[in-house]
Tab-separated table of C-alpha atoms and ligand atoms in Angstrom:
chain	number	residue	atom	x	y	z
O	1	UNK	CA	17.294	-10.074	-22.981
O	2	UNK	CA	19.832	-10.906	-25.613
O	3	UNK	CA	18.876	-13.219	-28.441
O	4	UNK	CA	21.056	-16.272	-28.881
O	5	UNK	CA	22.110	-15.328	-32.407
O	6	UNK	CA	25.847	-15.050	-31.992
O	7	UNK	CA	28.601	-15.924	-29.578
O	8	UNK	CA	29.038	-12.312	-28.536
O	9	UNK	CA	25.467	-11.900	-27.384
O	10	UNK	CA	25.539	-15.172	-25.462
O	11	UNK	CA	28.580	-13.999	-23.534
O	12	UNK	CA	26.876	-10.665	-22.875
O	13	UNK	CA	23.729	-12.416	-21.697
O	14	UNK	CA	25.662	-14.716	-19.355
O	15	UNK	CA	27.652	-11.925	-17.771
O	16	UNK	CA	24.507	-9.909	-17.183
O	17	UNK	CA	22.957	-12.916	-15.526
O	18	UNK	CA	26.015	-13.323	-13.303
O	19	UNK	CA	25.937	-9.667	-12.371
O	20	UNK	CA	22.272	-9.839	-11.496
O	21	UNK	CA	22.775	-12.997	-9.486
O	22	UNK	CA	25.662	-11.455	-7.544
O	23	UNK	CA	23.646	-8.339	-6.849
O	24	UNK	CA	20.769	-10.449	-5.702
O	25	UNK	CA	22.990	-12.524	-3.389
O	26	UNK	CA	24.428	-9.343	-1.896
O	27	UNK	CA	20.947	-7.952	-1.388
O	28	UNK	CA	19.857	-11.169	0.331
O	29	UNK	CA	22.865	-11.101	2.652
O	30	UNK	CA	22.404	-7.422	3.506
O	31	UNK	CA	18.701	-7.927	4.115
O	32	UNK	CA	19.274	-10.708	6.632
O	33	UNK	CA	21.871	-8.540	8.392
O	34	UNK	CA	19.545	-5.556	8.414
O	35	UNK	CA	16.737	-7.610	9.908
O	36	UNK	CA	19.064	-8.806	12.651
O	37	UNK	CA	20.474	-5.351	13.320
O	38	UNK	CA	17.026	-3.707	12.944
O	39	UNK	CA	18.391	-0.956	10.693
O	40	UNK	CA	15.041	-0.233	9.131
O	41	UNK	CA	12.851	2.775	9.674
O	42	UNK	CA	9.119	3.318	9.535
O	43	UNK	CA	7.637	6.477	8.085
O	44	UNK	CA	3.970	7.377	8.366
O	45	UNK	CA	1.703	8.818	5.703
O	46	UNK	CA	-1.378	10.519	7.185
O	47	UNK	CA	-4.853	9.618	5.983
O	48	UNK	CA	-7.582	12.257	5.876
O	49	UNK	CA	-11.367	12.427	6.002
O	50	UNK	CA	-12.703	14.723	3.289
O	51	UNK	CA	-15.993	15.686	4.945
O	52	UNK	CA	-14.644	17.366	8.065
O	53	UNK	CA	-10.941	17.738	7.385
O	54	UNK	CA	-9.610	15.546	10.149
O	55	UNK	CA	-6.758	13.092	10.110
O	56	UNK	CA	-8.043	9.568	10.687
O	57	UNK	CA	-4.640	7.988	11.138
O	58	UNK	CA	-1.604	7.056	9.095
O	59	UNK	CA	-0.122	4.199	7.096
O	60	UNK	CA	3.228	2.796	8.208
O	61	UNK	CA	5.677	2.471	5.321
O	62	UNK	CA	8.961	0.651	5.600
O	63	UNK	CA	12.249	2.340	4.666
O	64	UNK	CA	15.656	0.782	4.285
O	65	UNK	CA	18.730	2.971	4.068
O	66	UNK	CA	21.330	0.615	2.690
O	67	UNK	CA	24.910	1.452	3.779
O	68	UNK	CA	26.232	1.466	0.195
O	69	UNK	CA	23.246	1.484	-2.108
O	70	UNK	CA	21.387	4.211	-0.249
O	71	UNK	CA	17.623	4.140	-0.243
O	72	UNK	CA	16.177	0.826	-1.401
O	73	UNK	CA	12.462	0.816	-2.197
O	74	UNK	CA	10.200	-1.616	-0.324
O	75	UNK	CA	8.866	-2.563	-3.754
O	76	UNK	CA	12.351	-4.023	-4.356
O	77	UNK	CA	13.226	-5.648	-1.038
O	78	UNK	CA	9.836	-6.881	0.218
O	79	UNK	CA	9.620	-9.535	-2.537
O	80	UNK	CA	13.157	-10.679	-1.656
O	81	UNK	CA	12.268	-10.823	2.047
O	82	UNK	CA	9.193	-12.856	1.123
O	83	UNK	CA	11.144	-15.345	-0.940
O	84	UNK	CA	13.768	-15.751	1.765
O	85	UNK	CA	11.301	-16.103	4.598
O	86	UNK	CA	12.734	-13.168	6.597
O	87	UNK	CA	9.428	-11.374	5.974
O	88	UNK	CA	8.117	-12.973	9.167
O	89	UNK	CA	10.802	-11.425	11.342
O	90	UNK	CA	10.690	-8.151	9.433
O	91	UNK	CA	6.897	-8.060	9.553
O	92	UNK	CA	6.920	-8.667	13.308
O	93	UNK	CA	9.355	-5.758	13.734
O	94	UNK	CA	7.069	-3.516	11.633
O	95	UNK	CA	4.056	-4.442	13.778
O	96	UNK	CA	5.915	-3.858	17.069
O	97	UNK	CA	7.335	-0.534	15.944
O	98	UNK	CA	4.134	0.793	14.367
O	99	UNK	CA	2.023	-0.062	17.429
O	100	UNK	CA	4.560	1.505	19.763
O	101	UNK	CA	4.839	4.693	17.679
O	102	UNK	CA	1.050	5.024	17.340
O	103	UNK	CA	0.760	5.187	21.136
O	104	UNK	CA	2.022	8.776	20.867
O	105	UNK	CA	-0.788	9.762	18.478
O	106	UNK	CA	-4.238	11.075	19.405
O	107	UNK	CA	-6.458	8.247	20.620
O	108	UNK	CA	-8.719	8.574	17.572
O	109	UNK	CA	-5.896	7.927	15.107
O	110	UNK	CA	-5.483	4.477	13.603
O	111	UNK	CA	-2.268	2.976	12.339
O	112	UNK	CA	-2.429	0.982	9.104
O	113	UNK	CA	0.228	-1.716	8.704
O	114	UNK	CA	0.953	-3.515	5.441
O	115	UNK	CA	0.922	-7.269	5.801
O	116	UNK	CA	2.395	-9.590	3.203
O	117	UNK	CA	0.223	-12.485	1.977
O	118	UNK	CA	3.093	-14.760	3.052
O	119	UNK	CA	2.718	-13.584	6.656
O	120	UNK	CA	-1.006	-14.149	6.493
O	121	UNK	CA	-0.896	-17.592	4.979
O	122	UNK	CA	2.254	-19.225	6.268
O	123	UNK	CA	3.347	-17.394	9.359
O	124	UNK	CA	2.327	-16.773	12.900
O	125	UNK	CA	0.689	-13.432	12.201
O	126	UNK	CA	-1.722	-13.871	15.089
O	127	UNK	CA	1.166	-14.259	17.540
O	128	UNK	CA	3.050	-11.306	16.010
O	129	UNK	CA	-0.008	-9.050	16.254
O	130	UNK	CA	-0.742	-10.135	19.803
O	131	UNK	CA	2.863	-9.479	20.842
O	132	UNK	CA	2.845	-6.039	19.202
O	133	UNK	CA	-0.417	-5.076	20.916
O	134	UNK	CA	0.619	-6.386	24.307
O	135	UNK	CA	4.090	-4.878	24.078
O	136	UNK	CA	2.748	-1.431	23.230
O	137	UNK	CA	-0.567	-1.402	25.035
O	138	UNK	CA	-2.220	-0.042	21.889
O	139	UNK	CA	-5.993	-0.405	21.699
O	140	UNK	CA	-6.465	-3.194	19.085
O	141	UNK	CA	-9.247	-1.193	17.435
O	142	UNK	CA	-6.582	1.312	16.406
O	143	UNK	CA	-4.654	-1.279	14.401
O	144	UNK	CA	-5.679	-1.791	10.794
O	145	UNK	CA	-3.987	-4.465	8.709
O	146	UNK	CA	-3.634	-3.720	4.991
O	147	UNK	CA	-3.796	-6.818	2.878
O	148	UNK	CA	-3.847	-7.224	-0.885
O	149	UNK	CA	-6.235	-9.254	-2.965
O	150	UNK	CA	-3.525	-11.822	-3.671
O	151	UNK	CA	-3.885	-13.025	-0.063
O	152	UNK	CA	-7.125	-14.698	-1.088
O	153	UNK	CA	-5.762	-16.724	-3.978
O	154	UNK	CA	-6.112	-20.349	-2.966
O	155	UNK	CA	-7.763	-19.339	0.294
O	156	UNK	CA	-8.252	-22.123	2.804
O	157	UNK	CA	-9.765	-22.832	6.195
O	158	UNK	CA	-6.610	-21.718	7.967
O	159	UNK	CA	-6.863	-18.273	6.407
O	160	UNK	CA	-10.431	-17.936	7.686
O	161	UNK	CA	-9.202	-19.000	11.131
O	162	UNK	CA	-6.442	-16.373	11.113
O	163	UNK	CA	-8.949	-13.691	10.186
O	164	UNK	CA	-11.415	-14.631	12.875
O	165	UNK	CA	-8.741	-14.742	15.573
O	166	UNK	CA	-7.498	-11.276	14.615
O	167	UNK	CA	-11.031	-9.958	14.335
O	168	UNK	CA	-11.806	-11.297	17.805
O	169	UNK	CA	-8.893	-9.231	19.126
O	170	UNK	CA	-10.514	-6.098	17.680
O	171	UNK	CA	-8.138	-5.561	14.765
O	172	UNK	CA	-9.629	-4.324	11.449
O	173	UNK	CA	-8.740	-5.020	7.823
O	174	UNK	CA	-8.339	-2.853	4.735
O	175	UNK	CA	-8.034	-4.227	1.227
O	176	UNK	CA	-5.011	-2.527	-0.375
O	177	UNK	CA	-4.431	-1.728	-4.057
O	178	UNK	CA	-8.022	-2.603	-4.822
O	179	UNK	CA	-8.746	-3.202	-8.476
O	180	UNK	CA	-5.277	-4.329	-9.510
O	181	UNK	CA	-5.241	-7.986	-8.497
O	182	UNK	CA	-7.353	-11.068	-8.188
O	183	UNK	CA	-10.694	-9.880	-9.466
O	184	UNK	CA	-13.226	-11.848	-7.505
O	185	UNK	CA	-15.604	-9.990	-5.252
O	186	UNK	CA	-16.759	-13.025	-3.301
O	187	UNK	CA	-14.183	-12.625	-0.553
O	188	UNK	CA	-15.427	-9.130	0.244
O	189	UNK	CA	-18.259	-10.575	2.266
O	190	UNK	CA	-16.641	-13.908	3.180
O	191	UNK	CA	-13.863	-12.130	5.035
O	192	UNK	CA	-14.227	-9.378	7.637
O	193	UNK	CA	-12.884	-6.501	5.556
O	194	UNK	CA	-14.028	-3.078	6.693
O	195	UNK	CA	-12.281	-0.769	4.256
O	196	UNK	CA	-11.355	-0.731	0.579
O	197	UNK	CA	-8.282	1.171	-0.609
O	198	UNK	CA	-8.623	2.148	-4.238
O	199	UNK	CA	-5.313	1.744	-6.030
O	200	UNK	CA	-3.549	4.909	-7.006
O	201	UNK	CA	-3.369	3.917	-10.680
O	202	UNK	CA	-7.088	4.766	-10.959
O	203	UNK	CA	-6.676	8.023	-9.058
O	204	UNK	CA	-3.749	9.087	-11.267
O	205	UNK	CA	-6.066	9.200	-14.294
O	206	UNK	CA	-8.516	11.598	-12.649
O	207	UNK	CA	-10.303	13.596	-13.782
O	208	UNK	CA	-11.038	12.914	-17.408
O	209	UNK	CA	-10.389	9.222	-17.888
O	210	UNK	CA	-13.766	7.604	-18.397
O	211	UNK	CA	-12.609	4.041	-17.620
O	212	UNK	CA	-10.943	5.051	-14.331
O	213	UNK	CA	-13.875	7.260	-13.393
O	214	UNK	CA	-16.221	4.336	-14.014
O	215	UNK	CA	-14.109	2.011	-11.852
O	216	UNK	CA	-13.966	4.559	-9.022
O	217	UNK	CA	-17.697	5.179	-9.179
O	218	UNK	CA	-18.464	1.463	-9.020
O	219	UNK	CA	-16.063	0.825	-6.165
O	220	UNK	CA	-17.656	3.592	-4.110
O	221	UNK	CA	-21.125	2.184	-4.873
O	222	UNK	CA	-19.944	-1.329	-4.020
O	223	UNK	CA	-18.424	-0.205	-0.727
O	224	UNK	CA	-21.590	1.684	0.083
O	225	UNK	CA	-23.742	-1.361	-0.642
O	226	UNK	CA	-21.598	-3.622	1.505
O	227	UNK	CA	-21.263	-1.102	4.324
O	228	UNK	CA	-17.510	-0.722	3.838
O	229	UNK	CA	-15.422	2.401	4.122
O	230	UNK	CA	-13.461	3.544	1.112
O	231	UNK	CA	-10.180	5.411	0.826
O	232	UNK	CA	-8.396	6.586	-2.308
O	233	UNK	CA	-4.586	6.404	-2.311
O	234	UNK	CA	-2.146	8.484	-4.318
O	235	UNK	CA	-4.164	11.718	-4.345
O	236	UNK	CA	-1.800	14.357	-5.719
O	237	UNK	CA	-3.944	17.165	-7.082
O	238	UNK	CA	-6.817	19.342	-5.964
O	239	UNK	CA	-8.787	18.306	-9.051
O	240	UNK	CA	-8.493	14.653	-8.018
O	241	UNK	CA	-9.592	15.443	-4.461
O	242	UNK	CA	-12.587	17.440	-5.650
O	243	UNK	CA	-13.672	14.718	-8.027
O	244	UNK	CA	-13.377	12.111	-5.265
O	245	UNK	CA	-15.306	14.230	-2.783
O	246	UNK	CA	-18.111	14.930	-5.261
O	247	UNK	CA	-18.366	11.225	-5.959
O	248	UNK	CA	-18.757	10.329	-2.280
O	249	UNK	CA	-15.301	8.994	-1.433
O	250	UNK	CA	-14.828	9.563	2.307
O	251	UNK	CA	-11.121	9.251	2.846
O	252	UNK	CA	-7.927	10.132	1.021
O	253	UNK	CA	-4.192	9.606	1.259
O	254	UNK	CA	-1.544	11.097	-0.966
O	255	UNK	CA	1.111	13.734	-1.553
O	256	UNK	CA	-1.566	16.481	-1.779
O	257	UNK	CA	-2.189	15.998	1.943
O	258	UNK	CA	1.134	14.756	3.173
O	259	UNK	CA	4.229	12.872	2.172
O	260	UNK	CA	5.207	10.002	4.456
O	261	UNK	CA	6.637	11.590	7.634
O	262	UNK	CA	9.233	10.413	10.097
O	263	UNK	CA	8.057	9.333	13.535
O	264	UNK	CA	8.286	12.740	15.210
O	265	UNK	CA	6.731	14.722	12.394
O	266	UNK	CA	3.905	12.194	12.252
O	267	UNK	CA	3.109	12.865	15.915
O	268	UNK	CA	3.156	16.624	15.293
O	269	UNK	CA	0.940	16.445	12.229
O	270	UNK	CA	-1.629	14.032	13.637
O	271	UNK	CA	-1.787	15.960	16.920
O	272	UNK	CA	-2.419	19.237	15.093
O	273	UNK	CA	-5.921	17.913	14.434
O	274	UNK	CA	-8.013	19.222	11.600
O	275	UNK	CA	-7.128	20.988	8.385
O	276	UNK	CA	-9.056	22.351	5.437
O	277	UNK	CA	-9.505	19.220	3.316
O	278	UNK	CA	-9.904	20.982	-0.005
O	279	UNK	CA	-8.568	24.468	0.312
O	280	UNK	CA	-5.688	26.804	0.714
O	281	UNK	CA	-4.560	25.703	4.147
O	282	UNK	CA	-3.511	22.411	2.605
O	283	UNK	CA	-0.418	24.155	1.379
O	284	UNK	CA	1.198	23.511	4.718
O	285	UNK	CA	1.008	19.777	4.139
O	286	UNK	CA	1.830	19.744	0.490
O	287	UNK	CA	5.116	18.815	-1.166
O	288	UNK	CA	7.006	17.586	1.840
U	1	LIG	P1	1.211	0.556	-0.714
U	1	LIG	O1	0.833	-0.118	0.557
U	1	LIG	O2	0.162	0.641	-1.767
U	1	LIG	O3	1.721	1.991	-0.273
U	1	LIG	C1	1.486	3.164	-0.966
U	1	LIG	C2	2.700	3.609	-1.732
U	1	LIG	O4	2.350	4.759	-2.491
U	1	LIG	C3	3.854	4.040	-0.842
U	1	LIG	O5	5.068	3.740	-1.541
U	1	LIG	C4	3.676	5.548	-0.768
U	1	LIG	O6	4.845	6.260	-0.441
U	1	LIG	C5	3.214	5.842	-2.171
U	1	LIG	N1	2.433	7.061	-2.289
U	1	LIG	C6	1.674	7.646	-1.337
U	1	LIG	N2	1.072	8.758	-1.789
U	1	LIG	C7	1.446	8.891	-3.073
U	1	LIG	C8	1.127	9.858	-4.095
U	1	LIG	O7	0.368	10.818	-3.908
U	1	LIG	N3	1.691	9.663	-5.325
U	1	LIG	C9	2.522	8.607	-5.565
U	1	LIG	N4	3.035	8.517	-6.805
U	1	LIG	N5	2.833	7.683	-4.644
U	1	LIG	C10	2.298	7.814	-3.404
U	1	LIG	P2	6.242	2.964	-0.807
U	1	LIG	O8	6.423	3.501	0.556
U	1	LIG	O9	7.395	2.969	-1.759
U	1	LIG	O10	5.688	1.494	-0.657
U	1	LIG	C11	5.507	0.675	-1.774
U	1	LIG	C12	4.855	-0.634	-1.377
U	1	LIG	O11	5.728	-1.410	-0.537
U	1	LIG	C13	3.593	-0.464	-0.537
U	1	LIG	O12	2.506	-0.155	-1.358
U	1	LIG	C14	3.488	-1.819	0.120
U	1	LIG	O13	2.893	-2.755	-0.777
U	1	LIG	C15	4.948	-2.204	0.318
U	1	LIG	N6	5.307	-1.969	1.731
U	1	LIG	C16	5.700	-0.823	2.319
U	1	LIG	N7	5.930	-1.009	3.646
U	1	LIG	C17	5.656	-2.321	3.903
U	1	LIG	C18	5.689	-3.137	5.091
U	1	LIG	O14	5.967	-2.698	6.195
U	1	LIG	N8	5.344	-4.455	4.936
U	1	LIG	C19	4.975	-4.992	3.731
U	1	LIG	N9	4.664	-6.296	3.667
U	1	LIG	N10	4.931	-4.243	2.607
U	1	LIG	C20	5.262	-2.922	2.689
U	2	LIG	MG1	-0.599	-0.129	1.858
U	3	LIG	MG1	-1.824	0.726	-1.584
U	4	LIG	MG1	0.404	0.099	-3.799
């Protein structure tokens, strides 16, 4: 940001602001159009169990190939979709598509779908989930909703109601990016969460960073004590995987195992069954 020390810098500052605002307006317009035209794509990143080398399922990740700007990261457009309210429509499309695609996977494989706190708090998530399950015929126990800690900020009765309705359907919940947000542990037993996803920022420091190692150790102990499953995201190296396995982390997701795959390659990979979780045969899944 320019300091208001001279006329020149004020002009520069203003024109940058205008440019940003124009870009933002264009992004908003394109996003609404894309939601209407359904020009998004879902890719699926497999999740693996370390103990026996089987795929447990995959996380659905949203992709937007913008006609002019090319690939736009969900980290960039999800916040815009949230602010504009189109997240409800977009989120419903993600749920429908993910449930339909997962029908082609082995019956043991779950599909994890990211849900925005806005959908959870303000929208008709229950209706969107029900429609996606009914439309696809997917067993509700195979749908896992990934929510972040920020969903619990200012929690109210309605939130508890939404959770219990979804739980009654058979849907499960994973807490995403654990350790990066709202740091209260109370909601872990107040809400029906069955899985904790350790944020990849902790995994990236492995092995050798004492603070991250301490956090990972405590999260695994906490999950164990509460009877929750635990998965580490962003596993990129063998050394990280070995450290996680030795520490008792059951599940992993990351580039070491597989990049996010398009719909057809996801079916192929998940249907291929087991792999050597920490060993040479992993090479087939690496660096895609
Ligand atoms: P997330 O749910 O924490 O997803 C994990 C992100 O880490 C994904 O980025 C994934 O591609 C990336 N990743 C996976 N393995 C590795 C690894 O080994 N190393 C590194 N460096 N990165 C890895 P992506 O696809 O760009 O998604 C970013 C975020 O966008 C997601 O974070 C999620 O919060 C949000 N998002 C994605 N799809 C959806 C969606 O359908 N709905 C909503 N509401 N949010 C979504
Ligand atoms: Mg996620
Ligand atoms: Mg995550
Ligand atoms: Mg994340």
